[in-house]
Coordinates of C-alpha atoms in Angstrom, one line a residue:
X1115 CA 45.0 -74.6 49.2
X1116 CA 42.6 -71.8 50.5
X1117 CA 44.1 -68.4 50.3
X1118 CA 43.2 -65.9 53.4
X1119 CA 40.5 -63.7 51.6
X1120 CA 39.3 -67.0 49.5
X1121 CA 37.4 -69.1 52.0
X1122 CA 34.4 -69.7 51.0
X1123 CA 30.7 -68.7 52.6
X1124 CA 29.9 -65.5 51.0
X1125 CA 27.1 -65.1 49.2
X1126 CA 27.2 -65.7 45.5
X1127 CA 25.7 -62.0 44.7
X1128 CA 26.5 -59.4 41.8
X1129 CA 23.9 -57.1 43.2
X1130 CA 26.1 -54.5 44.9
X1131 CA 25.5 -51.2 44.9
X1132 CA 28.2 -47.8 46.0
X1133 CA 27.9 -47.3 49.8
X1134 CA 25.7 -44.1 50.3
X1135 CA 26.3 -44.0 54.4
X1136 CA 26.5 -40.4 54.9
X1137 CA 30.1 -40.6 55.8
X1138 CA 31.3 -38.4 59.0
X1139 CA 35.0 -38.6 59.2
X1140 CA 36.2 -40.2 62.4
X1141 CA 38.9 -37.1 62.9
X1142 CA 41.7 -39.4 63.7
X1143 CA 45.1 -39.0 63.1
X1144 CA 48.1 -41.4 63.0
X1145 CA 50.7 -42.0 65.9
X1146 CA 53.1 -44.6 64.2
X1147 CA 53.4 -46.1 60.9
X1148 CA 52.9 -49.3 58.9
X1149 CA 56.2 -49.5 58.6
X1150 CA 57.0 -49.5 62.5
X1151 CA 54.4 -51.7 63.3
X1152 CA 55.9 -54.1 60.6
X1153 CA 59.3 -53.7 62.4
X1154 CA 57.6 -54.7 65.5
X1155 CA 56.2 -57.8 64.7
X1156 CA 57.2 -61.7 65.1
X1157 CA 55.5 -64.8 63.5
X1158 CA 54.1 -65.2 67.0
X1159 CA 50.8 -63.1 67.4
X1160 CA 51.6 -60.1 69.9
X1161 CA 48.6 -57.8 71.9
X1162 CA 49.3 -54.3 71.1
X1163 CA 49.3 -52.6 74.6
X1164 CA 50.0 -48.6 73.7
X1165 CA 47.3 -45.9 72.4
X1166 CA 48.6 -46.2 69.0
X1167 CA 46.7 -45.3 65.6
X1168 CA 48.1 -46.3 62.0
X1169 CA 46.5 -45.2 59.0
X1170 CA 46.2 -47.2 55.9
X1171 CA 44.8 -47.4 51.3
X1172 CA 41.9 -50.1 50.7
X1173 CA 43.3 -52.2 48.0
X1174 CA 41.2 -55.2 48.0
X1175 CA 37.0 -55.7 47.6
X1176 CA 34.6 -57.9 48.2
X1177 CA 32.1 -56.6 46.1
X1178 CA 32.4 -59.2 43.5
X1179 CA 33.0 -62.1 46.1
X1180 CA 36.7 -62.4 45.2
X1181 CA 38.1 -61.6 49.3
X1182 CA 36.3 -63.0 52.4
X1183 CA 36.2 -61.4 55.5
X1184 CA 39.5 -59.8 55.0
X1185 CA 40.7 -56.5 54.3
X1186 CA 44.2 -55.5 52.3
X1187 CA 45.4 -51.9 52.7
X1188 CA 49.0 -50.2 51.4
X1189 CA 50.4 -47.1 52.5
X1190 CA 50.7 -44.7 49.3
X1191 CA 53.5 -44.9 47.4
X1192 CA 54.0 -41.0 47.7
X1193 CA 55.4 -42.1 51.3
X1194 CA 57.9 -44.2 49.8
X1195 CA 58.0 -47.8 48.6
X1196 CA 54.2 -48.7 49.7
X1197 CA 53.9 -51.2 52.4
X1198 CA 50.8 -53.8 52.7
X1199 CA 49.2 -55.5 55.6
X1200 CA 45.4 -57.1 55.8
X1201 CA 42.8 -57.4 58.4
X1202 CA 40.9 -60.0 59.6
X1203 CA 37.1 -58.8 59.9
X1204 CA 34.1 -61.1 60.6
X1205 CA 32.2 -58.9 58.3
X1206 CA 30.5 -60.4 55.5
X1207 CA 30.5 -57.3 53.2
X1208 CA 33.1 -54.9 54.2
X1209 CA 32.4 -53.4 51.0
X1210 CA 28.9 -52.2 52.4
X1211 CA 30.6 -51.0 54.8
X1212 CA 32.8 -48.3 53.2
X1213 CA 36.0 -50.5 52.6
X1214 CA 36.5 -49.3 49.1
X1215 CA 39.5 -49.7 47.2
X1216 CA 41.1 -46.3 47.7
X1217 CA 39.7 -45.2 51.1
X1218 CA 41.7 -44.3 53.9
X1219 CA 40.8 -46.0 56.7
X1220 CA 42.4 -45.7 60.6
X1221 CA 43.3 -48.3 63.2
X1222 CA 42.9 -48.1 66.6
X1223 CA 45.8 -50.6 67.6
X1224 CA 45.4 -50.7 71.1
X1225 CA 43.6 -54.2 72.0
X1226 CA 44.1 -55.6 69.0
X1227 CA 46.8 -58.7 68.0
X1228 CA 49.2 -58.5 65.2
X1229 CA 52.0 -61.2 63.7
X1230 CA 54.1 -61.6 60.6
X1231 CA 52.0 -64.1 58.9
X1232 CA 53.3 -65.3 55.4
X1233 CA 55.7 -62.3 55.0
X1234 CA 53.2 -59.6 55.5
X1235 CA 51.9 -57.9 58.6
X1236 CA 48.2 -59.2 60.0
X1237 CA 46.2 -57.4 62.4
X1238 CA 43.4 -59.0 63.8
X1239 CA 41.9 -60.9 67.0
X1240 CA 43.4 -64.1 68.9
X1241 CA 42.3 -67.2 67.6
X1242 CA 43.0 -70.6 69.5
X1243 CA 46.1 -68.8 71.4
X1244 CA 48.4 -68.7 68.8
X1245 CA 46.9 -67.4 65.6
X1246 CA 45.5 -63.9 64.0
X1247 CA 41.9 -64.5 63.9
X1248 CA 38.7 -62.0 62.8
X1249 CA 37.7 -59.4 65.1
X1250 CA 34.1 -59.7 66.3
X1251 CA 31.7 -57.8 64.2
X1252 CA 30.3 -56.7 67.7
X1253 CA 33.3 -54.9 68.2
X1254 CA 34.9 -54.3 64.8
X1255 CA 33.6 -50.5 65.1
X1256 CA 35.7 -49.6 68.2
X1257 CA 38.9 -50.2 66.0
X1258 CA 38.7 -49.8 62.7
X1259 CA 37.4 -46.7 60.9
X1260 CA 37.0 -46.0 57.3
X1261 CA 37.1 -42.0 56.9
X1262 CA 35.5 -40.0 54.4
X1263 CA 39.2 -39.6 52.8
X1264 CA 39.1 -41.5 49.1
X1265 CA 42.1 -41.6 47.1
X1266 CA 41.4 -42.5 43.2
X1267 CA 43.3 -46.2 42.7
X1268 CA 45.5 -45.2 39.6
X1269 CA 47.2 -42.9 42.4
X1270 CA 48.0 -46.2 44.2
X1271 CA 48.8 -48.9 41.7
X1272 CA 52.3 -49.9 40.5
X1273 CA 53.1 -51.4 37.2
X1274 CA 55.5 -54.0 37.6
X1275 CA 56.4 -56.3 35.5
X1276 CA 55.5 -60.5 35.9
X1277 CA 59.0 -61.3 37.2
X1278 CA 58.3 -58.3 39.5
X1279 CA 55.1 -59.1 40.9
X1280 CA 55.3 -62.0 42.9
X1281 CA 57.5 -60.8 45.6
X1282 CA 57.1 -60.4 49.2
X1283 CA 57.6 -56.7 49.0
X1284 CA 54.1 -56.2 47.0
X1285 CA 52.0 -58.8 49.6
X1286 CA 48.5 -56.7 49.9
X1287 CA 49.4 -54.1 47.9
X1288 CA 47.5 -52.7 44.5
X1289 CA 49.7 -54.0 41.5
X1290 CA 49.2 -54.1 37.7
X1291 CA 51.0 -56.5 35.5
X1292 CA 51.7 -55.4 32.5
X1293 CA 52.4 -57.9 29.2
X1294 CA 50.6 -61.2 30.9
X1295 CA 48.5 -63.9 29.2
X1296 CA 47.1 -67.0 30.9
X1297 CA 49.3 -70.2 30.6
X1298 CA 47.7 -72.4 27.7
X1299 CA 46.6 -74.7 30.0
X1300 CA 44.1 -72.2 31.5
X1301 CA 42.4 -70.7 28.2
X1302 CA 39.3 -71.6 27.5
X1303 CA 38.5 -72.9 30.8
X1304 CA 36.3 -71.2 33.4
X1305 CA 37.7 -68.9 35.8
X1306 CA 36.2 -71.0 38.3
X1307 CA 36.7 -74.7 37.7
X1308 CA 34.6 -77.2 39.6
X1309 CA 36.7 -79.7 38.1
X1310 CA 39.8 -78.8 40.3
X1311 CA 38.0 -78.8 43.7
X1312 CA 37.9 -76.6 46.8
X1313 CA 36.0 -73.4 46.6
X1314 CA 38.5 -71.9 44.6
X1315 CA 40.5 -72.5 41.1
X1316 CA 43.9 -71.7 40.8
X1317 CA 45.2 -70.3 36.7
X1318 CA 48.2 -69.4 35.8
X1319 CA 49.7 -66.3 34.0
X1320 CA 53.3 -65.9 32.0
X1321 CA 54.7 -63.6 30.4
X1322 CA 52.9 -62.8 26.9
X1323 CA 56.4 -62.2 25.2
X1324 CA 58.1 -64.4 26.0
X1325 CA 56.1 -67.7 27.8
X1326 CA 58.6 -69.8 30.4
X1327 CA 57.9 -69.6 34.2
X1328 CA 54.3 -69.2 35.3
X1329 CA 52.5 -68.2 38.2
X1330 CA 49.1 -68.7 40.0
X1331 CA 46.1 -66.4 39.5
X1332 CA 43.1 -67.4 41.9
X1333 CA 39.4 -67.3 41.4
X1334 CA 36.7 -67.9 44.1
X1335 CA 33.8 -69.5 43.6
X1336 CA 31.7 -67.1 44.6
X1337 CA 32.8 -64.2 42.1
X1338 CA 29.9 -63.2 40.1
X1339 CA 31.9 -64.0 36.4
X1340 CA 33.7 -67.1 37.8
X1341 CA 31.4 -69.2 35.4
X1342 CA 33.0 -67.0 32.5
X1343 CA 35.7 -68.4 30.2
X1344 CA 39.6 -67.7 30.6
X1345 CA 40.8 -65.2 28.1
X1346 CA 43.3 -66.4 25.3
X1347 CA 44.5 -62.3 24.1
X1348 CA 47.6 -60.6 26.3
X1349 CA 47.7 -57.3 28.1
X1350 CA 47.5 -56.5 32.2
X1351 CA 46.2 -57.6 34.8
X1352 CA 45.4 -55.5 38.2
X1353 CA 44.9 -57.1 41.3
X1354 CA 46.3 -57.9 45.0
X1355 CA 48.9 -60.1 45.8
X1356 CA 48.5 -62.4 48.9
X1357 CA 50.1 -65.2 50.0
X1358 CA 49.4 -68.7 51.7
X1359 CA 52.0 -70.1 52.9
X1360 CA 54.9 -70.0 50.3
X1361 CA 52.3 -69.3 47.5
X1362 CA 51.9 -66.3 46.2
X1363 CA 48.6 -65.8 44.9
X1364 CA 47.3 -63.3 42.6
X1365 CA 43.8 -62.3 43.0
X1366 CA 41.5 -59.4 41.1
X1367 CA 38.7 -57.6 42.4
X1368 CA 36.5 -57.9 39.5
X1369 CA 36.4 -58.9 35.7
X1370 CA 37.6 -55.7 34.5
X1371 CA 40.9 -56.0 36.3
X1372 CA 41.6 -58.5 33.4
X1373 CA 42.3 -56.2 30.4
X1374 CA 43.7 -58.7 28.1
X1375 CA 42.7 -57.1 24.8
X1376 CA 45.4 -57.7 22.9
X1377 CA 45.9 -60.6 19.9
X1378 CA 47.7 -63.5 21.8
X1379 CA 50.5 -63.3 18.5
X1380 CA 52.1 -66.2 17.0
X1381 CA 54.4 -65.9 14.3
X1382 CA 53.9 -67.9 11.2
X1383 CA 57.0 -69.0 9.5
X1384 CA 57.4 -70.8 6.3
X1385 CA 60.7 -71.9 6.8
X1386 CA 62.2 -72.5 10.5
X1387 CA 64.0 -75.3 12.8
X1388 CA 62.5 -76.2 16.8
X1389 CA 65.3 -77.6 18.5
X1390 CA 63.5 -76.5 21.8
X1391 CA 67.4 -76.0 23.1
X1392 CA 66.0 -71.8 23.6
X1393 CA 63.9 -73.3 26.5
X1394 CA 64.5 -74.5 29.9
X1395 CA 64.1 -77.9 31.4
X1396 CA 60.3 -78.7 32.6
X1397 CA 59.1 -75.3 30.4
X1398 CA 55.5 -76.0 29.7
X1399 CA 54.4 -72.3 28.3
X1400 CA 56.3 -70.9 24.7
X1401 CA 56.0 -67.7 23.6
X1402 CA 55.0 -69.3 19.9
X1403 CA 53.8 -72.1 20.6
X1404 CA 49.9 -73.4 22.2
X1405 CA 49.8 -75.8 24.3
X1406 CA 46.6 -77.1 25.5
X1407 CA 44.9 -80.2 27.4
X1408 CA 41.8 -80.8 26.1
X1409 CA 41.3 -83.9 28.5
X1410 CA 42.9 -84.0 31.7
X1411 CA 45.9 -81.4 32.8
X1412 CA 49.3 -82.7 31.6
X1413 CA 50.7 -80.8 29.0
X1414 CA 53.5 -81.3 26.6
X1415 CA 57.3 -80.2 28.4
X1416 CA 60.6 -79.9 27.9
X1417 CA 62.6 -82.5 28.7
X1418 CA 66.9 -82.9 29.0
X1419 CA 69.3 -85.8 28.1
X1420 CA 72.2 -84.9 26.1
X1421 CA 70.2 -82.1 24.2
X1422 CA 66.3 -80.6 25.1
X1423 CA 63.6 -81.8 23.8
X1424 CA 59.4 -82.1 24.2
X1425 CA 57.9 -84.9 25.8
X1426 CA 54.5 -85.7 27.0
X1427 CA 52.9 -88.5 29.3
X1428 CA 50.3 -89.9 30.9
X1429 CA 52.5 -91.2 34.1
X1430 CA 52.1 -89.4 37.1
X1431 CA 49.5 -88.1 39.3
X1432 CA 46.9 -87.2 39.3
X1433 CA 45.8 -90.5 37.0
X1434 CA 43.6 -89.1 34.7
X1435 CA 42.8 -89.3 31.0
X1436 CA 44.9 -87.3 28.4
X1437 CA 44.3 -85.6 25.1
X1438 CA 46.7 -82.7 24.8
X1439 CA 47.6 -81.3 21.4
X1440 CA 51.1 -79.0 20.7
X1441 CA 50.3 -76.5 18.1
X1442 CA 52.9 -75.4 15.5
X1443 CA 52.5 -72.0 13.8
X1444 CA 52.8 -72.2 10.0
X1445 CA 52.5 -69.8 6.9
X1446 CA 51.4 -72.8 4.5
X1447 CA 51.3 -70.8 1.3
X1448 CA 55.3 -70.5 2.0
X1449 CA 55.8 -74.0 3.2
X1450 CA 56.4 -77.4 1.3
X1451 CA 57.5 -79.9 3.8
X1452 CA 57.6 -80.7 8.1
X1453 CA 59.3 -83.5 9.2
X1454 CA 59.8 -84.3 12.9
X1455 CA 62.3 -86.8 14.9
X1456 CA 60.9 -89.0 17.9
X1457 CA 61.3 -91.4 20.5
X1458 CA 59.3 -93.4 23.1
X1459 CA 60.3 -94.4 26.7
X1460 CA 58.8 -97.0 28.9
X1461 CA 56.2 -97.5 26.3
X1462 CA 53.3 -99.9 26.4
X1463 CA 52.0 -102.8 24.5
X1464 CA 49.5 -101.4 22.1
X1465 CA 49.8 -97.5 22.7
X1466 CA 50.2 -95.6 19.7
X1467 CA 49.9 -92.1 21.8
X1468 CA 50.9 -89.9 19.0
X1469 CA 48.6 -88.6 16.2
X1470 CA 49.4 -85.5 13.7
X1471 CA 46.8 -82.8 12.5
X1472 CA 47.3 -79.9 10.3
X1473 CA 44.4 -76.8 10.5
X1474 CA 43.9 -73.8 8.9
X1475 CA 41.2 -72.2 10.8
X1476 CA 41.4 -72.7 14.0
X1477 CA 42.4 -69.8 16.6
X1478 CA 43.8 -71.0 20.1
X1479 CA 41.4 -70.6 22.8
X1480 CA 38.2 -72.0 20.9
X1481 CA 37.2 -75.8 21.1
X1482 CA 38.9 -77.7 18.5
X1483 CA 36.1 -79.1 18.1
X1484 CA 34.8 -76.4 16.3
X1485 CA 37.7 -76.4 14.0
X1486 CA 38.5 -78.5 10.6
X1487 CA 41.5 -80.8 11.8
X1488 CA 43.4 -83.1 8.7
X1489 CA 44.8 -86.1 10.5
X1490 CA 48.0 -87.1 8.5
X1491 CA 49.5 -89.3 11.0
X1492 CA 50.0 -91.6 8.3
X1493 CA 52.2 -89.8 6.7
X1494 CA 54.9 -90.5 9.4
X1495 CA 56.4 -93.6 10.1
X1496 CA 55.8 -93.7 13.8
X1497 CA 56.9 -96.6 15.9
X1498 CA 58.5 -97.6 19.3
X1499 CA 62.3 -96.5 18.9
X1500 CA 63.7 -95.4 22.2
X1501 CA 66.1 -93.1 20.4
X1502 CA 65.1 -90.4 18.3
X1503 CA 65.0 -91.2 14.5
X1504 CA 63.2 -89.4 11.8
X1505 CA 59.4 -89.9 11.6
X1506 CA 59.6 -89.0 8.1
X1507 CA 58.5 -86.3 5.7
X1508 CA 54.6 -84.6 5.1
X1509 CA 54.2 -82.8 1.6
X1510 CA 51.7 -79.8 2.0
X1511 CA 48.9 -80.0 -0.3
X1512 CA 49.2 -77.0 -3.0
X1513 CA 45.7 -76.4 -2.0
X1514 CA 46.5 -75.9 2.0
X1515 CA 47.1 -72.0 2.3
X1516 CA 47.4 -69.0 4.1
X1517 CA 48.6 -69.7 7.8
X1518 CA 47.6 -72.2 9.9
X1519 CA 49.0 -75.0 12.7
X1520 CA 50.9 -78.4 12.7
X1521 CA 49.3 -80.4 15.5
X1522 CA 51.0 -82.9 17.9
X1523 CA 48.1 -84.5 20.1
X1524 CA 49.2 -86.8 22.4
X1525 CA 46.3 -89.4 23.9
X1526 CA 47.3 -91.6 26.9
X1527 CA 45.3 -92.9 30.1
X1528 CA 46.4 -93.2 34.3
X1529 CA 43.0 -95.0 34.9
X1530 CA 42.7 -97.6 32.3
X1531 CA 44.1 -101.2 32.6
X1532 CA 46.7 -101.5 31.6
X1533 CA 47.6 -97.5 32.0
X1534 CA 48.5 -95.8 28.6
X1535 CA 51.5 -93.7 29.7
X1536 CA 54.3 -94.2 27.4
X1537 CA 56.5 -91.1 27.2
X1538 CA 56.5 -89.6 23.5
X1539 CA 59.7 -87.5 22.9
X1540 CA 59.8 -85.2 19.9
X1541 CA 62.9 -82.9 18.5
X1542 CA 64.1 -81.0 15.8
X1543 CA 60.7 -80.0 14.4
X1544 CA 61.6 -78.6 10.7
X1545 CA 59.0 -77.0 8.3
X1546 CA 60.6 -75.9 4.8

């Protein structure tokens, strides 16, 4: 999926400097509004006939090589509930050439085409008759005009929260979310993934309280820090939200949009029951739980029969291989026992999927390889039932202290032959 604002072709260059261009204010003023323009417009690209200017906020930059010939604006929010729209510019830095987050720029409608394209309003050129395309950099200048007029961005931004965010109503606008962390799956990898194709990776963010739904984050290629590692702390994100077709995709300006400073908390209990009947069917992020794919991208889910449950597997595309661990917070100074129930479905011959770990130093977000991990799978009597029983009962060591994990790591295979994708259920997860 390539996002307008993502496709690729920039150059791959952190060395921008401010705009010094001497500005002279174009002197224009503003006949109609976003909002009426917005009113105006159909999925089918219109020409805009009348001498009419609209006035809008850079929110989005290509500095850092996050947006590609296209320009998001807002109206402020002193106006009212800020509107977005973007422009399609065949500019390769319209950062060099004032469009600065923050600056008011004008727009000479007259001449130009505009549509409702994926919920928000697109001005631009015609492109193949029946589609918003990039006005000509020989001609850009005769329409658009960035004004001396700079309004500082915490003036423009709205905190919202995640459920909040990704909503038609904030497409091209400046938001901040506020009490975000990327999904497990995500930490640790870069921001830009060559592993997942395109010229663009797509992350995911939930909510750092609570975990459940999550929702894509997108980083170019061509961003300066997209060889950087995904944060694993919580805290807020500030970016623009755009959208390609029904995807609503996050995207930041630079690296220091992502202020995730805080600890990314678990809670480590000495005594507690994990039901998993709290979460909702498919639920792949917890708020106090990790869950991570160290080969592959299937993570551990929940699952529903006559009660919930977590289940992983190696069925499904894409057919990949699979090591993905579940980590259980513990306080093992005030712990004695963990016992777990399980069950396999559609296993196969000779796949023991399941293996259990206990650390005490490792901190989500590193490579576990770095970590000291105690396999005590032997511990539990694991077989093939296909209804859950008790695996049994581990006994922690009186030398095993201070708090620390239960690992679940799940190994299967798509490619081999045969394919190593039994499911692996497990339930009522009880540490005492």
């Amino acid at each position: 999926m390539i996002a307008a604002g993502l496709i690729s072709g920039c150059a791959n260059d952190d060395n921008y400097n401010t705009p010094n261009l001497g500005c002279v204010d174009p002197g224009l003023t503003a006949t109609k509004t976003v909002q009426q323009i917005i009113a105006m417009a159909t999925g089918t690209p219109k020409l805009y006939e009348d001498d009419d200017i609209i006035e809008g906020y850079v929110t989005s930059s290509d500095e850092k090589g996050t947006f590609f010939k296209t320009i998001s604006m807002q109206t402020l929010p002193e106006t009212g509930a800020p509107v977005g729209f973007s422009i399609a510019l065949n500019v390769s830095s319209t950062f060099a050439e004032g469009f600065t987050p923050g600056t008011k720029v004008y727009i000479k409608l007259k001449g130009l085409y505009y549509a409702n394209v994926f919920n928000s309003l697109q001005i631009g050129a015609l492109y193949q008759g029946n589609q918003i395309g990039r006005i000509s950099e020989n001609v850009w200048r005769q329409f658009i005009f960035p004004s001396c007029t700079r309004v500082n961005e915490n003036d423009m931004v709205r905190t919202v929260t995640l459920a909040q965010a990704y909503n038609n109503a904030n497409l091209n606008t400046l938001i901040e979310i506020n009490d975000v962390r990327f999904a497990d799956a995500s930490v640790g990898r870069k921001y830009y993934d060559i592993d997942s194709g395109g010229g663009a990776t797509n992350h995911f963010i939930t909510s750092a309280s609570t975990g459940g739904a999550s929702n894509i984050i997108r980083f170019s290629s061509f961003a300066p820090f997209s060889g950087n590692r995904v944060p694993s702390g919580s805290g807020k994100i500030r970016g623009v939200m755009t959208k390609y077709n029904s995807d609503f995709q996050f995207i930041v300006r630079y690296e220091s949009d992502i202020q995730l400073s805080g600890n990314r908390s678990f809670n480590f209990l000495g005594s507690f029951t994990e039901n998993f009947e709290s979460y909702v069917a498919n639920q792949s992020n917890f708020p106090n739980y990790f869950n991570k794919p160290f080969v592959g991208t299937k993570v551990w889910n929940i699952k529903t029969t006559a009660s919930k449950y977590l289940e992983m597997s190696s069925f499904g595309t894409p057919n990949e291989d699979n090591k993905t661990m579940f980590f259980v917070p513990v306080d093992m100074t005030a712990a004695n026992t963990m016992t777990f129930k399980y069950k396999v479905s559609f296993p196969v011959t000779g796949h023991a999927p399941l293996k259990v770990y206990y650390t005490t130093n490792y901190t989500p977000g590193q490579d576990i390889r770095n970590a000291a991990i105690v396999d005590i799978t032997s511990s539990f009597n694991i077989g093939t039932s296909q209804t859950f029983v008790n695996a049994g009962t581990f006994t922690i060591p009186a030398n095993v202290t201070g708090n620390g994990f239960f690992i679940f790591e799940y190994t299967g295979s798509g490619l081999t032959n045969p394919r190593l994708t039994t499911n692996f259920g497990i339930d009522d997860i009880v540490v005492n």
